[in-house]
Amino acid sequence: IHSSLYSSTLYGNKQWYQRRVRGKESRGAHAREDYPDRIDEYDYKAPLEGQQEKPLEEHWRKHTLSYQNAATGETTLDYRPVIDITLDEEECKTVPPVIRAY
């Protein structure tokens, strides 16, 4: 294996691992037996009217941004909100999030 390919794969795996360890919930393919429930900014099982949005630090419906220091290998995680609206409502209507039930 080429050394740069091996290094980038190793960095990517380390970043993925850090996200999974810190993500205390289940979501789709990222299901965890020790945390079976989703933690969203709202309770989507109930009407949204009157609910207060949880701060970004308290829920997991967000994008994870990972950074890695090439010299030390240290991984840092940051987050940004999910964008819920489409760019052009006339072309594609926004679909609100819902709980998946099987």
PDB file of N, CA and C in Angstrom:
ATOM      1  N   ILE A   1       0.862  -1.184   0.000  1.00  0.00           N
ATOM      2  CA  ILE A   1       0.000   0.000   0.000  1.00  0.00           C
ATOM      3  C   ILE A   1       0.896   1.230   0.000  1.00  0.00           C
ATOM      4  N   HIS A   2       0.534   2.200  -0.830  1.00  0.00           N
ATOM      5  CA  HIS A   2       1.262   3.465  -0.874  1.00  0.00           C
ATOM      6  C   HIS A   2       1.143   4.164   0.469  1.00  0.00           C
ATOM      7  N   SER A   3       2.240   4.715   0.986  1.00  0.00           N
ATOM      8  CA  SER A   3       2.249   5.279   2.345  1.00  0.00           C
ATOM      9  C   SER A   3       1.263   6.436   2.515  1.00  0.00           C
ATOM     10  N   SER A   4       1.074   7.284   1.502  1.00  0.00           N
ATOM     11  CA  SER A   4       0.135   8.406   1.658  1.00  0.00           C
ATOM     12  C   SER A   4      -1.308   7.902   1.686  1.00  0.00           C
ATOM     13  N   LEU A   5      -1.612   6.852   0.924  1.00  0.00           N
ATOM     14  CA  LEU A   5      -2.946   6.259   0.954  1.00  0.00           C
ATOM     15  C   LEU A   5      -3.199   5.636   2.319  1.00  0.00           C
ATOM     16  N   TYR A   6      -2.210   4.938   2.856  1.00  0.00           N
ATOM     17  CA  TYR A   6      -2.334   4.328   4.178  1.00  0.00           C
ATOM     18  C   TYR A   6      -2.551   5.405   5.238  1.00  0.00           C
ATOM     19  N   SER A   7      -1.786   6.493   5.161  1.00  0.00           N
ATOM     20  CA  SER A   7      -1.915   7.579   6.140  1.00  0.00           C
ATOM     21  C   SER A   7      -3.285   8.221   6.075  1.00  0.00           C
ATOM     22  N   SER A   8      -3.790   8.501   4.868  1.00  0.00           N
ATOM     23  CA  SER A   8      -5.096   9.149   4.758  1.00  0.00           C
ATOM     24  C   SER A   8      -6.202   8.213   5.237  1.00  0.00           C
ATOM     25  N   THR A   9      -6.079   6.924   4.981  1.00  0.00           N
ATOM     26  CA  THR A   9      -7.061   5.955   5.469  1.00  0.00           C
ATOM     27  C   THR A   9      -7.021   5.878   6.986  1.00  0.00           C
ATOM     28  N   LEU A  10      -5.847   5.866   7.549  1.00  0.00           N
ATOM     29  CA  LEU A  10      -5.693   5.820   9.004  1.00  0.00           C
ATOM     30  C   LEU A  10      -6.283   7.072   9.644  1.00  0.00           C
ATOM     31  N   TYR A  11      -6.013   8.247   9.078  1.00  0.00           N
ATOM     32  CA  TYR A  11      -6.583   9.495   9.605  1.00  0.00           C
ATOM     33  C   TYR A  11      -8.109   9.470   9.510  1.00  0.00           C
ATOM     34  N   GLY A  12      -8.628   9.039   8.368  1.00  0.00           N
ATOM     35  CA  GLY A  12     -10.075   8.980   8.191  1.00  0.00           C
ATOM     36  C   GLY A  12     -10.731   8.038   9.186  1.00  0.00           C
ATOM     37  N   ASN A  13     -10.127   6.887   9.416  1.00  0.00           N
ATOM     38  CA  ASN A  13     -10.667   5.939  10.384  1.00  0.00           C
ATOM     39  C   ASN A  13     -10.632   6.501  11.798  1.00  0.00           C
ATOM     40  N   LYS A  14      -9.589   7.215  12.132  1.00  0.00           N
ATOM     41  CA  LYS A  14      -9.493   7.808  13.467  1.00  0.00           C
ATOM     42  C   LYS A  14     -10.572   8.872  13.662  1.00  0.00           C
ATOM     43  N   GLN A  15     -10.807   9.669  12.644  1.00  0.00           N
ATOM     44  CA  GLN A  15     -11.852  10.687  12.730  1.00  0.00           C
ATOM     45  C   GLN A  15     -13.228  10.037  12.853  1.00  0.00           C
ATOM     46  N   TRP A  16     -13.493   8.988  12.053  1.00  0.00           N
ATOM     47  CA  TRP A  16     -14.770   8.287  12.121  1.00  0.00           C
ATOM     48  C   TRP A  16     -14.963   7.707  13.522  1.00  0.00           C
ATOM     49  N   TYR A  17     -13.935   7.101  14.075  1.00  0.00           N
ATOM     50  CA  TYR A  17     -14.018   6.489  15.402  1.00  0.00           C
ATOM     51  C   TYR A  17     -14.354   7.536  16.466  1.00  0.00           C
ATOM     52  N   GLN A  18     -13.698   8.678  16.415  1.00  0.00           N
ATOM     53  CA  GLN A  18     -13.961   9.734  17.400  1.00  0.00           C
ATOM     54  C   GLN A  18     -15.417  10.187  17.336  1.00  0.00           C
ATOM     55  N   ARG A  19     -15.959  10.309  16.146  1.00  0.00           N
ATOM     56  CA  ARG A  19     -17.364  10.712  15.995  1.00  0.00           C
ATOM     57  C   ARG A  19     -18.294   9.650  16.590  1.00  0.00           C
ATOM     58  N   ARG A  20     -18.030   8.394  16.307  1.00  0.00           N
ATOM     59  CA  ARG A  20     -18.899   7.323  16.806  1.00  0.00           C
ATOM     60  C   ARG A  20     -18.834   7.210  18.319  1.00  0.00           C
ATOM     61  N   VAL A  21     -17.672   7.402  18.905  1.00  0.00           N
ATOM     62  CA  VAL A  21     -17.538   7.328  20.362  1.00  0.00           C
ATOM     63  C   VAL A  21     -18.316   8.462  21.022  1.00  0.00           C
ATOM     64  N   ARG A  22     -18.284   9.637  20.428  1.00  0.00           N
ATOM     65  CA  ARG A  22     -18.954  10.802  21.019  1.00  0.00           C
ATOM     66  C   ARG A  22     -20.442  10.863  20.696  1.00  0.00           C
ATOM     67  N   GLY A  23     -20.893  10.192  19.656  1.00  0.00           N
ATOM     68  CA  GLY A  23     -22.304  10.223  19.270  1.00  0.00           C
ATOM     69  C   GLY A  23     -23.132   9.306  20.150  1.00  0.00           C
ATOM     70  N   LYS A  24     -23.827   9.852  21.106  1.00  0.00           N
ATOM     71  CA  LYS A  24     -24.591   9.060  22.076  1.00  0.00           C
ATOM     72  C   LYS A  24     -26.031   8.862  21.608  1.00  0.00           C
ATOM     73  N   GLU A  25     -26.216   8.278  20.441  1.00  0.00           N
ATOM     74  CA  GLU A  25     -27.549   8.053  19.887  1.00  0.00           C
ATOM     75  C   GLU A  25     -27.476   7.057  18.751  1.00  0.00           C
ATOM     76  N   SER A  26     -28.630   6.639  18.280  1.00  0.00           N
ATOM     77  CA  SER A  26     -28.718   5.780  17.103  1.00  0.00           C
ATOM     78  C   SER A  26     -29.390   6.560  15.982  1.00  0.00           C
ATOM     79  N   ARG A  27     -28.870   6.388  14.777  1.00  0.00           N
ATOM     80  CA  ARG A  27     -29.436   7.069  13.615  1.00  0.00           C
ATOM     81  C   ARG A  27     -29.097   6.241  12.388  1.00  0.00           C
ATOM     82  N   GLY A  28     -30.126   5.629  11.808  1.00  0.00           N
ATOM     83  CA  GLY A  28     -29.924   4.877  10.571  1.00  0.00           C
ATOM     84  C   GLY A  28     -28.878   3.788  10.701  1.00  0.00           C
ATOM     85  N   ALA A  29     -27.884   3.828   9.825  1.00  0.00           N
ATOM     86  CA  ALA A  29     -26.830   2.812   9.825  1.00  0.00           C
ATOM     87  C   ALA A  29     -25.896   2.948  11.022  1.00  0.00           C
ATOM     88  N   HIS A  30     -26.005   4.027  11.754  1.00  0.00           N
ATOM     89  CA  HIS A  30     -25.141   4.256  12.914  1.00  0.00           C
ATOM     90  C   HIS A  30     -25.835   3.865  14.213  1.00  0.00           C
ATOM     91  N   ALA A  31     -26.553   2.755  14.187  1.00  0.00           N
ATOM     92  CA  ALA A  31     -27.294   2.307  15.373  1.00  0.00           C
ATOM     93  C   ALA A  31     -26.331   1.818  16.446  1.00  0.00           C
ATOM     94  N   ARG A  32     -26.670   2.141  17.696  1.00  0.00           N
ATOM     95  CA  ARG A  32     -25.888   1.687  18.848  1.00  0.00           C
ATOM     96  C   ARG A  32     -26.833   1.030  19.842  1.00  0.00           C
ATOM     97  N   GLU A  33     -26.488  -0.147  20.300  1.00  0.00           N
ATOM     98  CA  GLU A  33     -27.337  -0.837  21.265  1.00  0.00           C
ATOM     99  C   GLU A  33     -27.388  -0.116  22.601  1.00  0.00           C
ATOM    100  N   ASP A  34     -26.294   0.553  22.973  1.00  0.00           N
ATOM    101  CA  ASP A  34     -26.261   1.251  24.262  1.00  0.00           C
ATOM    102  C   ASP A  34     -26.987   2.594  24.221  1.00  0.00           C
ATOM    103  N   TYR A  35     -27.295   3.112  23.051  1.00  0.00           N
ATOM    104  CA  TYR A  35     -28.067   4.355  22.887  1.00  0.00           C
ATOM    105  C   TYR A  35     -29.081   4.120  21.766  1.00  0.00           C
ATOM    106  N   PRO A  36     -30.215   3.453  22.051  1.00  0.00           N
ATOM    107  CA  PRO A  36     -31.133   3.052  20.987  1.00  0.00           C
ATOM    108  C   PRO A  36     -31.968   4.187  20.383  1.00  0.00           C
ATOM    109  N   ASP A  37     -32.080   5.329  21.056  1.00  0.00           N
ATOM    110  CA  ASP A  37     -32.978   6.389  20.591  1.00  0.00           C
ATOM    111  C   ASP A  37     -32.239   7.531  19.928  1.00  0.00           C
ATOM    112  N   ARG A  38     -32.932   8.156  18.985  1.00  0.00           N
ATOM    113  CA  ARG A  38     -32.438   9.400  18.380  1.00  0.00           C
ATOM    114  C   ARG A  38     -32.567  10.524  19.388  1.00  0.00           C
ATOM    115  N   ILE A  39     -31.705  11.507  19.265  1.00  0.00           N
ATOM    116  CA  ILE A  39     -31.822  12.719  20.067  1.00  0.00           C
ATOM    117  C   ILE A  39     -31.811  13.881  19.074  1.00  0.00           C
ATOM    118  N   ASP A  40     -33.000  14.422  18.785  1.00  0.00           N
ATOM    119  CA  ASP A  40     -33.134  15.514  17.824  1.00  0.00           C
ATOM    120  C   ASP A  40     -33.334  16.835  18.549  1.00  0.00           C
ATOM    121  N   GLU A  41     -33.305  17.921  17.787  1.00  0.00           N
ATOM    122  CA  GLU A  41     -33.498  19.239  18.378  1.00  0.00           C
ATOM    123  C   GLU A  41     -34.934  19.483  18.815  1.00  0.00           C
ATOM    124  N   TYR A  42     -35.871  18.719  18.249  1.00  0.00           N
ATOM    125  CA  TYR A  42     -37.280  18.762  18.631  1.00  0.00           C
ATOM    126  C   TYR A  42     -37.763  17.324  18.831  1.00  0.00           C
ATOM    127  N   ASP A  43     -38.863  17.161  19.512  1.00  0.00           N
ATOM    128  CA  ASP A  43     -39.508  15.855  19.617  1.00  0.00           C
ATOM    129  C   ASP A  43     -40.432  15.736  18.416  1.00  0.00           C
ATOM    130  N   TYR A  44     -39.968  15.039  17.375  1.00  0.00           N
ATOM    131  CA  TYR A  44     -40.737  14.947  16.135  1.00  0.00           C
ATOM    132  C   TYR A  44     -41.926  14.005  16.243  1.00  0.00           C
ATOM    133  N   LYS A  45     -42.087  13.328  17.378  1.00  0.00           N
ATOM    134  CA  LYS A  45     -43.269  12.493  17.592  1.00  0.00           C
ATOM    135  C   LYS A  45     -44.460  13.334  18.039  1.00  0.00           C
ATOM    136  N   ALA A  46     -44.203  14.568  18.442  1.00  0.00           N
ATOM    137  CA  ALA A  46     -45.237  15.475  18.941  1.00  0.00           C
ATOM    138  C   ALA A  46     -45.332  16.690  18.019  1.00  0.00           C
ATOM    139  N   PRO A  47     -46.447  17.423  18.086  1.00  0.00           N
ATOM    140  CA  PRO A  47     -46.534  18.669  17.291  1.00  0.00           C
ATOM    141  C   PRO A  47     -45.392  19.624  17.664  1.00  0.00           C
ATOM    142  N   LEU A  48     -44.818  20.278  16.666  1.00  0.00           N
ATOM    143  CA  LEU A  48     -43.684  21.178  16.912  1.00  0.00           C
ATOM    144  C   LEU A  48     -44.113  22.482  17.575  1.00  0.00           C
ATOM    145  N   GLU A  49     -45.358  22.849  17.393  1.00  0.00           N
ATOM    146  CA  GLU A  49     -45.850  24.105  17.963  1.00  0.00           C
ATOM    147  C   GLU A  49     -45.657  24.117  19.481  1.00  0.00           C
ATOM    148  N   GLY A  50     -45.013  25.166  19.967  1.00  0.00           N
ATOM    149  CA  GLY A  50     -44.783  25.334  21.395  1.00  0.00           C
ATOM    150  C   GLY A  50     -43.507  24.685  21.911  1.00  0.00           C
ATOM    151  N   GLN A  51     -42.838  23.893  21.090  1.00  0.00           N
ATOM    152  CA  GLN A  51     -41.595  23.266  21.539  1.00  0.00           C
ATOM    153  C   GLN A  51     -40.433  24.239  21.446  1.00  0.00           C
ATOM    154  N   GLN A  52     -39.502  24.119  22.371  1.00  0.00           N
ATOM    155  CA  GLN A  52     -38.269  24.894  22.335  1.00  0.00           C
ATOM    156  C   GLN A  52     -37.183  24.044  21.679  1.00  0.00           C
ATOM    157  N   GLU A  53     -36.433  24.625  20.762  1.00  0.00           N
ATOM    158  CA  GLU A  53     -35.339  23.907  20.120  1.00  0.00           C
ATOM    159  C   GLU A  53     -34.211  23.676  21.122  1.00  0.00           C
ATOM    160  N   LYS A  54     -33.706  22.444  21.182  1.00  0.00           N
ATOM    161  CA  LYS A  54     -32.562  22.145  22.043  1.00  0.00           C
ATOM    162  C   LYS A  54     -31.316  22.796  21.442  1.00  0.00           C
ATOM    163  N   PRO A  55     -30.397  23.251  22.283  1.00  0.00           N
ATOM    164  CA  PRO A  55     -29.131  23.794  21.762  1.00  0.00           C
ATOM    165  C   PRO A  55     -28.349  22.714  20.999  1.00  0.00           C
ATOM    166  N   LEU A  56     -27.503  23.131  20.087  1.00  0.00           N
ATOM    167  CA  LEU A  56     -26.722  22.230  19.236  1.00  0.00           C
ATOM    168  C   LEU A  56     -25.934  21.213  20.061  1.00  0.00           C
ATOM    169  N   GLU A  57     -25.465  21.589  21.235  1.00  0.00           N
ATOM    170  CA  GLU A  57     -24.662  20.697  22.075  1.00  0.00           C
ATOM    171  C   GLU A  57     -25.492  19.559  22.675  1.00  0.00           C
ATOM    172  N   GLU A  58     -26.817  19.679  22.681  1.00  0.00           N
ATOM    173  CA  GLU A  58     -27.672  18.706  23.357  1.00  0.00           C
ATOM    174  C   GLU A  58     -28.367  17.716  22.422  1.00  0.00           C
ATOM    175  N   HIS A  59     -28.189  17.855  21.127  1.00  0.00           N
ATOM    176  CA  HIS A  59     -28.825  16.919  20.201  1.00  0.00           C
ATOM    177  C   HIS A  59     -27.829  16.501  19.132  1.00  0.00           C
ATOM    178  N   TRP A  60     -28.222  15.489  18.328  1.00  0.00           N
ATOM    179  CA  TRP A  60     -27.304  14.939  17.337  1.00  0.00           C
ATOM    180  C   TRP A  60     -27.802  15.085  15.916  1.00  0.00           C
ATOM    181  N   ARG A  61     -28.756  15.975  15.671  1.00  0.00           N
ATOM    182  CA  ARG A  61     -29.179  16.250  14.295  1.00  0.00           C
ATOM    183  C   ARG A  61     -28.361  17.434  13.808  1.00  0.00           C
ATOM    184  N   LYS A  62     -27.115  17.141  13.480  1.00  0.00           N
ATOM    185  CA  LYS A  62     -26.154  18.161  13.070  1.00  0.00           C
ATOM    186  C   LYS A  62     -25.066  17.486  12.248  1.00  0.00           C
ATOM    187  N   HIS A  63     -24.302  18.291  11.553  1.00  0.00           N
ATOM    188  CA  HIS A  63     -23.178  17.780  10.777  1.00  0.00           C
ATOM    189  C   HIS A  63     -21.930  17.822  11.649  1.00  0.00           C
ATOM    190  N   THR A  64     -21.154  16.760  11.591  1.00  0.00           N
ATOM    191  CA  THR A  64     -19.896  16.697  12.329  1.00  0.00           C
ATOM    192  C   THR A  64     -18.766  17.094  11.399  1.00  0.00           C
ATOM    193  N   LEU A  65     -17.946  18.012  11.857  1.00  0.00           N
ATOM    194  CA  LEU A  65     -16.758  18.441  11.119  1.00  0.00           C
ATOM    195  C   LEU A  65     -15.553  17.932  11.907  1.00  0.00           C
ATOM    196  N   SER A  66     -14.680  17.201  11.249  1.00  0.00           N
ATOM    197  CA  SER A  66     -13.511  16.672  11.960  1.00  0.00           C
ATOM    198  C   SER A  66     -12.236  17.235  11.358  1.00  0.00           C
ATOM    199  N   TYR A  67     -11.306  17.491  12.243  1.00  0.00           N
ATOM    200  CA  TYR A  67     -10.009  18.043  11.863  1.00  0.00           C
ATOM    201  C   TYR A  67      -8.937  17.195  12.521  1.00  0.00           C
ATOM    202  N   GLN A  68      -7.839  17.005  11.839  1.00  0.00           N
ATOM    203  CA  GLN A  68      -6.763  16.225  12.426  1.00  0.00           C
ATOM    204  C   GLN A  68      -5.437  16.936  12.228  1.00  0.00           C
ATOM    205  N   ASN A  69      -4.689  17.050  13.313  1.00  0.00           N
ATOM    206  CA  ASN A  69      -3.366  17.649  13.285  1.00  0.00           C
ATOM    207  C   ASN A  69      -2.407  16.617  12.696  1.00  0.00           C
ATOM    208  N   ALA A  70      -1.828  16.920  11.550  1.00  0.00           N
ATOM    209  CA  ALA A  70      -0.948  15.964  10.869  1.00  0.00           C
ATOM    210  C   ALA A  70       0.304  15.662  11.681  1.00  0.00           C
ATOM    211  N   ALA A  71       0.765  16.619  12.481  1.00  0.00           N
ATOM    212  CA  ALA A  71       1.988  16.410  13.258  1.00  0.00           C
ATOM    213  C   ALA A  71       1.750  15.529  14.481  1.00  0.00           C
ATOM    214  N   THR A  72       0.618  15.719  15.152  1.00  0.00           N
ATOM    215  CA  THR A  72       0.365  14.987  16.400  1.00  0.00           C
ATOM    216  C   THR A  72      -0.647  13.859  16.241  1.00  0.00           C
ATOM    217  N   GLY A  73      -1.462  13.895  15.175  1.00  0.00           N
ATOM    218  CA  GLY A  73      -2.511  12.894  15.000  1.00  0.00           C
ATOM    219  C   GLY A  73      -3.754  13.176  15.816  1.00  0.00           C
ATOM    220  N   GLU A  74      -3.759  14.279  16.579  1.00  0.00           N
ATOM    221  CA  GLU A  74      -4.913  14.619  17.415  1.00  0.00           C
ATOM    222  C   GLU A  74      -6.112  14.981  16.547  1.00  0.00           C
ATOM    223  N   THR A  75      -7.271  14.423  16.905  1.00  0.00           N
ATOM    224  CA  THR A  75      -8.515  14.688  16.187  1.00  0.00           C
ATOM    225  C   THR A  75      -9.366  15.659  16.987  1.00  0.00           C
ATOM    226  N   THR A  76      -9.885  16.679  16.326  1.00  0.00           N
ATOM    227  CA  THR A  76     -10.786  17.648  16.934  1.00  0.00           C
ATOM    228  C   THR A  76     -12.100  17.602  16.175  1.00  0.00           C
ATOM    229  N   LEU A  77     -13.206  17.610  16.913  1.00  0.00           N
ATOM    230  CA  LEU A  77     -14.524  17.624  16.293  1.00  0.00           C
ATOM    231  C   LEU A  77     -15.212  18.950  16.547  1.00  0.00           C
ATOM    232  N   ASP A  78     -15.967  19.390  15.553  1.00  0.00           N
ATOM    233  CA  ASP A  78     -16.801  20.587  15.669  1.00  0.00           C
ATOM    234  C   ASP A  78     -18.121  20.233  14.976  1.00  0.00           C
ATOM    235  N   TYR A  79     -19.113  21.088  15.112  1.00  0.00           N
ATOM    236  CA  TYR A  79     -20.433  20.782  14.566  1.00  0.00           C
ATOM    237  C   TYR A  79     -21.032  22.009  13.891  1.00  0.00           C
ATOM    238  N   ARG A  80     -21.948  21.761  12.950  1.00  0.00           N
ATOM    239  CA  ARG A  80     -22.734  22.850  12.362  1.00  0.00           C
ATOM    240  C   ARG A  80     -24.150  22.337  12.179  1.00  0.00           C
ATOM    241  N   PRO A  81     -25.134  23.243  12.215  1.00  0.00           N
ATOM    242  CA  PRO A  81     -26.537  22.816  12.077  1.00  0.00           C
ATOM    243  C   PRO A  81     -26.833  22.231  10.699  1.00  0.00           C
ATOM    244  N   VAL A  82     -27.822  21.369  10.658  1.00  0.00           N
ATOM    245  CA  VAL A  82     -28.338  20.842   9.394  1.00  0.00           C
ATOM    246  C   VAL A  82     -29.190  21.939   8.755  1.00  0.00           C
ATOM    247  N   ILE A  83     -29.062  22.131   7.464  1.00  0.00           N
ATOM    248  CA  ILE A  83     -29.882  23.098   6.748  1.00  0.00           C
ATOM    249  C   ILE A  83     -31.148  22.377   6.298  1.00  0.00           C
ATOM    250  N   ASP A  84     -32.286  22.835   6.778  1.00  0.00           N
ATOM    251  CA  ASP A  84     -33.552  22.123   6.557  1.00  0.00           C
ATOM    252  C   ASP A  84     -34.344  22.587   5.347  1.00  0.00           C
ATOM    253  N   ILE A  85     -33.931  23.656   4.711  1.00  0.00           N
ATOM    254  CA  ILE A  85     -34.717  24.173   3.593  1.00  0.00           C
ATOM    255  C   ILE A  85     -33.971  23.960   2.278  1.00  0.00           C
ATOM    256  N   THR A  86     -34.730  23.857   1.214  1.00  0.00           N
ATOM    257  CA  THR A  86     -34.107  23.710  -0.100  1.00  0.00           C
ATOM    258  C   THR A  86     -33.727  25.090  -0.633  1.00  0.00           C
ATOM    259  N   LEU A  87     -32.869  25.111  -1.619  1.00  0.00           N
ATOM    260  CA  LEU A  87     -32.424  26.383  -2.188  1.00  0.00           C
ATOM    261  C   LEU A  87     -33.517  27.055  -3.020  1.00  0.00           C
ATOM    262  N   ASP A  88     -34.356  26.247  -3.647  1.00  0.00           N
ATOM    263  CA  ASP A  88     -35.395  26.783  -4.518  1.00  0.00           C
ATOM    264  C   ASP A  88     -36.707  26.056  -4.232  1.00  0.00           C
ATOM    265  N   GLU A  89     -37.588  26.677  -3.445  1.00  0.00           N
ATOM    266  CA  GLU A  89     -38.867  26.063  -3.064  1.00  0.00           C
ATOM    267  C   GLU A  89     -39.749  25.735  -4.264  1.00  0.00           C
ATOM    268  N   GLU A  90     -39.635  26.522  -5.353  1.00  0.00           N
ATOM    269  CA  GLU A  90     -40.442  26.248  -6.538  1.00  0.00           C
ATOM    270  C   GLU A  90     -39.980  24.970  -7.241  1.00  0.00           C
ATOM    271  N   GLU A  91     -38.687  24.719  -7.202  1.00  0.00           N
ATOM    272  CA  GLU A  91     -38.139  23.529  -7.860  1.00  0.00           C
ATOM    273  C   GLU A  91     -38.303  22.279  -6.986  1.00  0.00           C
ATOM    274  N   CYS A  92     -38.121  22.447  -5.682  1.00  0.00           N
ATOM    275  CA  CYS A  92     -38.174  21.293  -4.772  1.00  0.00           C
ATOM    276  C   CYS A  92     -38.671  21.758  -3.409  1.00  0.00           C
ATOM    277  N   LYS A  93     -39.835  21.294  -3.020  1.00  0.00           N
ATOM    278  CA  LYS A  93     -40.413  21.678  -1.732  1.00  0.00           C
ATOM    279  C   LYS A  93     -39.588  21.090  -0.583  1.00  0.00           C
ATOM    280  N   THR A  94     -39.528  21.821   0.512  1.00  0.00           N
ATOM    281  CA  THR A  94     -38.844  21.347   1.712  1.00  0.00           C
ATOM    282  C   THR A  94     -39.659  20.233   2.353  1.00  0.00           C
ATOM    283  N   VAL A  95     -38.984  19.183   2.772  1.00  0.00           N
ATOM    284  CA  VAL A  95     -39.622  18.059   3.460  1.00  0.00           C
ATOM    285  C   VAL A  95     -39.155  18.081   4.913  1.00  0.00           C
ATOM    286  N   PRO A  96     -40.077  18.283   5.851  1.00  0.00           N
ATOM    287  CA  PRO A  96     -39.661  18.347   7.254  1.00  0.00           C
ATOM    288  C   PRO A  96     -39.208  16.980   7.765  1.00  0.00           C
ATOM    289  N   PRO A  97     -38.298  16.961   8.738  1.00  0.00           N
ATOM    290  CA  PRO A  97     -37.848  15.678   9.285  1.00  0.00           C
ATOM    291  C   PRO A  97     -38.966  14.974  10.061  1.00  0.00           C
ATOM    292  N   VAL A  98     -38.952  13.661  10.027  1.00  0.00           N
ATOM    293  CA  VAL A  98     -39.908  12.849  10.779  1.00  0.00           C
ATOM    294  C   VAL A  98     -39.163  11.647  11.350  1.00  0.00           C
ATOM    295  N   ILE A  99     -39.748  11.050  12.375  1.00  0.00           N
ATOM    296  CA  ILE A  99     -39.190   9.842  12.958  1.00  0.00           C
ATOM    297  C   ILE A  99     -39.462   8.671  12.016  1.00  0.00           C
ATOM    298  N   ARG A 100     -38.444   7.862  11.748  1.00  0.00           N
ATOM    299  CA  ARG A 100     -38.637   6.660  10.942  1.00  0.00           C
ATOM    300  C   ARG A 100     -39.172   5.563  11.840  1.00  0.00           C
ATOM    301  N   ALA A 101     -40.238   4.939  11.424  1.00  0.00           N
ATOM    302  CA  ALA A 101     -40.811   3.842  12.189  1.00  0.00           C
ATOM    303  C   ALA A 101     -40.936   2.635  11.277  1.00  0.00           C
ATOM    304  N   TYR A 102     -40.516   1.496  11.750  1.00  0.00           N
ATOM    305  CA  TYR A 102     -40.548   0.272  10.937  1.00  0.00           C
ATOM    306  C   TYR A 102     -41.509  -0.719  11.531  1.00  0.00           C
TER     307      TYR A 102
END
